PDB file of C-alpha atoms in Angstrom:
ATOM      1  CA  UNK A 172     -58.423 -67.077   4.057  1.00 52.00           C
ATOM      2  CA  UNK A 173     -60.976 -67.643   6.805  1.00 53.00           C
ATOM      3  CA  UNK A 174     -59.972 -67.328  10.454  1.00 70.00           C
ATOM      4  CA  UNK A 175     -60.616 -70.442  12.501  1.00 76.00           C
ATOM      5  CA  UNK A 176     -62.450 -69.754  15.746  1.00 84.00           C
ATOM      6  CA  UNK A 177     -63.540 -73.275  16.664  1.00 88.00           C
ATOM      7  CA  UNK A 178     -62.774 -74.409  20.257  1.00 91.00           C
ATOM      8  CA  UNK A 179     -59.858 -76.656  19.218  1.00 90.00           C
ATOM      9  CA  UNK A 180     -58.118 -73.867  17.291  1.00 89.00           C
ATOM     10  CA  UNK A 181     -58.636 -71.442  20.161  1.00 92.00           C
ATOM     11  CA  UNK A 182     -57.203 -73.983  22.628  1.00 93.00           C
ATOM     12  CA  UNK A 183     -54.133 -74.588  20.410  1.00 90.00           C
ATOM     13  CA  UNK A 184     -53.561 -70.825  20.097  1.00 91.00           C
ATOM     14  CA  UNK A 185     -53.818 -70.452  23.874  1.00 94.00           C
ATOM     15  CA  UNK A 186     -51.373 -73.344  24.453  1.00 92.00           C
ATOM     16  CA  UNK A 187     -48.860 -71.897  21.988  1.00 90.00           C
ATOM     17  CA  UNK A 188     -49.106 -68.547  23.783  1.00 91.00           C
ATOM     18  CA  UNK A 189     -48.503 -70.223  27.146  1.00 90.00           C
ATOM     19  CA  UNK A 190     -45.455 -72.092  25.814  1.00 87.00           C
ATOM     20  CA  UNK A 191     -43.994 -68.881  24.353  1.00 88.00           C
ATOM     21  CA  UNK A 192     -44.624 -66.912  27.568  1.00 90.00           C
ATOM     22  CA  UNK A 193     -42.978 -69.603  29.734  1.00 87.00           C
ATOM     23  CA  UNK A 194     -39.998 -69.788  27.386  1.00 86.00           C
ATOM     24  CA  UNK A 195     -39.500 -65.998  27.533  1.00 87.00           C
ATOM     25  CA  UNK A 196     -39.822 -65.982  31.332  1.00 89.00           C
ATOM     26  CA  UNK A 197     -37.149 -68.667  31.697  1.00 88.00           C
ATOM     27  CA  UNK A 198     -34.944 -67.040  29.067  1.00 88.00           C
ATOM     28  CA  UNK A 199     -35.130 -63.665  30.836  1.00 91.00           C
ATOM     29  CA  UNK A 200     -34.355 -65.312  34.212  1.00 91.00           C
ATOM     30  CA  UNK A 201     -31.351 -67.151  32.732  1.00 90.00           C
ATOM     31  CA  UNK A 202     -30.150 -63.931  31.063  1.00 94.00           C
ATOM     32  CA  UNK A 203     -30.430 -62.044  34.368  1.00 95.00           C
ATOM     33  CA  UNK A 204     -28.187 -64.653  36.024  1.00 93.00           C
ATOM     34  CA  UNK A 205     -25.495 -63.473  33.580  1.00 94.00           C
ATOM     35  CA  UNK A 206     -26.399 -59.795  34.195  1.00 95.00           C
ATOM     36  CA  UNK A 207     -27.897 -59.565  30.703  1.00 96.00           C
ATOM     37  CA  UNK A 208     -31.257 -58.373  29.475  1.00 94.00           C
ATOM     38  CA  UNK A 209     -33.273 -60.779  27.364  1.00 91.00           C
ATOM     39  CA  UNK A 210     -32.464 -58.718  24.248  1.00 92.00           C
ATOM     40  CA  UNK A 211     -28.733 -58.759  25.038  1.00 96.00           C
ATOM     41  CA  UNK A 212     -28.847 -62.528  25.538  1.00 95.00           C
ATOM     42  CA  UNK A 213     -30.664 -63.048  22.227  1.00 93.00           C
ATOM     43  CA  UNK A 214     -28.103 -60.945  20.334  1.00 96.00           C
ATOM     44  CA  UNK A 215     -25.234 -62.740  22.056  1.00 97.00           C
ATOM     45  CA  UNK A 216     -26.795 -66.098  21.186  1.00 95.00           C
ATOM     46  CA  UNK A 217     -27.019 -65.136  17.513  1.00 95.00           C
ATOM     47  CA  UNK A 218     -23.453 -63.846  17.445  1.00 97.00           C
ATOM     48  CA  UNK A 219     -22.160 -67.002  19.117  1.00 97.00           C
ATOM     49  CA  UNK A 220     -23.389 -68.904  16.056  1.00 96.00           C
ATOM     50  CA  UNK A 221     -21.619 -66.664  13.531  1.00 96.00           C
ATOM     51  CA  UNK A 222     -20.350 -63.102  13.121  1.00 96.00           C
ATOM     52  CA  UNK A 223     -23.219 -61.059  11.692  1.00 95.00           C
ATOM     53  CA  UNK A 224     -23.774 -57.531  10.338  1.00 94.00           C
ATOM     54  CA  UNK A 225     -25.868 -55.505  12.759  1.00 88.00           C
ATOM     55  CA  UNK A 226     -28.480 -54.768  10.093  1.00 91.00           C
ATOM     56  CA  UNK A 227     -29.029 -58.524   9.680  1.00 94.00           C
ATOM     57  CA  UNK A 228     -29.376 -58.945  13.468  1.00 95.00           C
ATOM     58  CA  UNK A 229     -32.051 -56.233  13.444  1.00 94.00           C
ATOM     59  CA  UNK A 230     -33.958 -58.084  10.719  1.00 94.00           C
ATOM     60  CA  UNK A 231     -33.752 -61.390  12.641  1.00 92.00           C
ATOM     61  CA  UNK A 232     -34.949 -59.758  15.864  1.00 90.00           C
ATOM     62  CA  UNK A 233     -37.488 -57.555  14.057  1.00 91.00           C
ATOM     63  CA  UNK A 234     -36.198 -54.327  15.596  1.00 90.00           C
ATOM     64  CA  UNK A 235     -34.507 -51.094  14.559  1.00 91.00           C
ATOM     65  CA  UNK A 236     -30.790 -51.224  13.694  1.00 89.00           C
ATOM     66  CA  UNK A 237     -30.176 -48.416  16.224  1.00 91.00           C
ATOM     67  CA  UNK A 238     -31.482 -50.713  18.989  1.00 94.00           C
ATOM     68  CA  UNK A 239     -29.014 -53.410  17.930  1.00 94.00           C
ATOM     69  CA  UNK A 240     -26.186 -50.861  17.924  1.00 94.00           C
ATOM     70  CA  UNK A 241     -26.940 -49.994  21.568  1.00 95.00           C
ATOM     71  CA  UNK A 242     -27.125 -53.649  22.572  1.00 96.00           C
ATOM     72  CA  UNK A 243     -23.860 -54.460  20.794  1.00 97.00           C
ATOM     73  CA  UNK A 244     -22.225 -51.408  22.420  1.00 97.00           C
ATOM     74  CA  UNK A 245     -23.164 -52.696  25.884  1.00 97.00           C
ATOM     75  CA  UNK A 246     -22.024 -56.254  25.089  1.00 98.00           C
ATOM     76  CA  UNK A 247     -18.760 -54.890  23.675  1.00 98.00           C
ATOM     77  CA  UNK A 248     -18.145 -52.861  26.854  1.00 98.00           C
ATOM     78  CA  UNK A 249     -18.416 -56.106  28.832  1.00 97.00           C
ATOM     79  CA  UNK A 250     -15.971 -57.887  26.524  1.00 98.00           C
ATOM     80  CA  UNK A 251     -18.605 -60.310  25.210  1.00 98.00           C
ATOM     81  CA  UNK A 252     -18.751 -58.971  21.644  1.00 98.00           C
ATOM     82  CA  UNK A 253     -16.339 -57.294  19.254  1.00 97.00           C
ATOM     83  CA  UNK A 254     -16.752 -55.480  15.967  1.00 96.00           C
ATOM     84  CA  UNK A 255     -14.598 -56.519  13.014  1.00 94.00           C
ATOM     85  CA  UNK A 256     -14.528 -55.796   9.289  1.00 93.00           C
ATOM     86  CA  UNK A 257     -16.353 -58.228   7.014  1.00 91.00           C
ATOM     87  CA  UNK A 258     -13.670 -60.052   4.978  1.00 90.00           C
ATOM     88  CA  UNK A 259     -16.068 -60.128   2.000  1.00 90.00           C
ATOM     89  CA  UNK A 260     -16.776 -56.356   2.152  1.00 90.00           C
ATOM     90  CA  UNK A 261     -14.508 -54.244   4.338  1.00 87.00           C
ATOM     91  CA  UNK A 262     -17.091 -51.425   4.377  1.00 88.00           C
ATOM     92  CA  UNK A 263     -19.379 -53.677   6.447  1.00 88.00           C
ATOM     93  CA  UNK A 264     -18.763 -54.218  10.157  1.00 89.00           C
ATOM     94  CA  UNK A 265     -19.574 -57.590  11.670  1.00 95.00           C
ATOM     95  CA  UNK A 266     -20.454 -58.082  15.305  1.00 97.00           C
ATOM     96  CA  UNK A 267     -18.923 -61.278  16.686  1.00 97.00           C
ATOM     97  CA  UNK A 268     -18.923 -63.017  20.039  1.00 98.00           C
ATOM     98  CA  UNK A 269     -15.583 -63.035  21.804  1.00 98.00           C
ATOM     99  CA  UNK A 270     -14.385 -66.208  23.515  1.00 98.00           C
ATOM    100  CA  UNK A 271     -15.978 -64.966  26.751  1.00 98.00           C
ATOM    101  CA  UNK A 272     -19.180 -64.126  24.860  1.00 98.00           C
ATOM    102  CA  UNK A 273     -19.362 -67.569  23.245  1.00 98.00           C
ATOM    103  CA  UNK A 274     -18.842 -69.199  26.652  1.00 97.00           C
ATOM    104  CA  UNK A 275     -21.579 -67.024  28.213  1.00 97.00           C
ATOM    105  CA  UNK A 276     -23.969 -67.843  25.340  1.00 96.00           C
ATOM    106  CA  UNK A 277     -23.246 -71.568  25.780  1.00 95.00           C
ATOM    107  CA  UNK A 278     -23.825 -71.392  29.561  1.00 94.00           C
ATOM    108  CA  UNK A 279     -27.054 -69.490  28.979  1.00 92.00           C
ATOM    109  CA  UNK A 280     -28.281 -71.999  26.394  1.00 90.00           C
ATOM    110  CA  UNK A 281     -27.329 -74.948  28.630  1.00 89.00           C
ATOM    111  CA  UNK A 282     -29.306 -73.489  31.539  1.00 87.00           C
ATOM    112  CA  UNK A 283     -32.580 -73.366  29.596  1.00 82.00           C
ATOM    113  CA  UNK A 284     -34.582 -76.401  30.611  1.00 77.00           C
ATOM    114  CA  UNK A 285     -38.178 -75.367  30.026  1.00 73.00           C
ATOM    115  CA  UNK A 286     -38.393 -76.420  26.380  1.00 65.00           C
ATOM    116  CA  UNK A 287     -35.685 -79.068  26.451  1.00 71.00           C
ATOM    117  CA  UNK A 288     -37.047 -81.172  29.338  1.00 76.00           C
ATOM    118  CA  UNK A 289     -40.627 -81.565  28.049  1.00 78.00           C
ATOM    119  CA  UNK A 290     -39.315 -82.254  24.532  1.00 80.00           C
ATOM    120  CA  UNK A 291     -37.093 -85.005  25.913  1.00 82.00           C
ATOM    121  CA  UNK A 292     -40.293 -86.754  27.038  1.00 85.00           C
ATOM    122  CA  UNK A 293     -41.430 -87.032  23.425  1.00 89.00           C
ATOM    123  CA  UNK A 294     -40.256 -89.763  21.095  1.00 93.00           C
ATOM    124  CA  UNK A 295     -38.105 -88.938  18.074  1.00 94.00           C
ATOM    125  CA  UNK A 296     -41.181 -89.426  15.891  1.00 95.00           C
ATOM    126  CA  UNK A 297     -43.291 -87.061  18.010  1.00 94.00           C
ATOM    127  CA  UNK A 298     -40.565 -84.382  17.993  1.00 92.00           C
ATOM    128  CA  UNK A 299     -40.268 -84.752  14.202  1.00 94.00           C
ATOM    129  CA  UNK A 300     -44.029 -84.329  13.751  1.00 95.00           C
ATOM    130  CA  UNK A 301     -44.035 -81.303  16.075  1.00 92.00           C
ATOM    131  CA  UNK A 302     -41.093 -79.734  14.219  1.00 93.00           C
ATOM    132  CA  UNK A 303     -42.734 -80.324  10.851  1.00 95.00           C
ATOM    133  CA  UNK A 304     -46.057 -78.881  12.011  1.00 93.00           C
ATOM    134  CA  UNK A 305     -44.367 -75.779  13.446  1.00 90.00           C
ATOM    135  CA  UNK A 306     -42.415 -75.298  10.213  1.00 93.00           C
ATOM    136  CA  UNK A 307     -45.649 -75.612   8.248  1.00 92.00           C
ATOM    137  CA  UNK A 308     -47.324 -73.036  10.488  1.00 89.00           C
ATOM    138  CA  UNK A 309     -44.425 -70.680   9.765  1.00 88.00           C
ATOM    139  CA  UNK A 310     -44.666 -71.282   6.033  1.00 89.00           C
ATOM    140  CA  UNK A 311     -41.350 -73.126   5.945  1.00 85.00           C
ATOM    141  CA  UNK A 312     -42.721 -76.454   4.681  1.00 69.00           C
TER     142      UNK A 312
END
């Protein structure tokens, strides 16, 4: 597969990079307001959706399981996360957001305006096209 280096492709790549960098900057700022690192906030956000084995969190975040263990340890110390046995396989431990953790994750998510505000300026049709194009870029078509 040939790499596209035409000016339009290069501009799109640069714009995507700028969007990602701004999102991470805002995410890290919002996390810091809750005395969390960006990594801690991302793990908490995942666990607020559903209890998850730490190995699966590591795969989602593309990091080592030992890193996730340290992050979960710190979140657990703060009362934001708890470990519990997996009802389907008691040998597996799930990490789960506590009530305080779910509330913190919700407050964090609600404070992120960078992506949400510009997207609100797009019509439903434009957001659908953007979503579909991003999915296609990720091979999820």
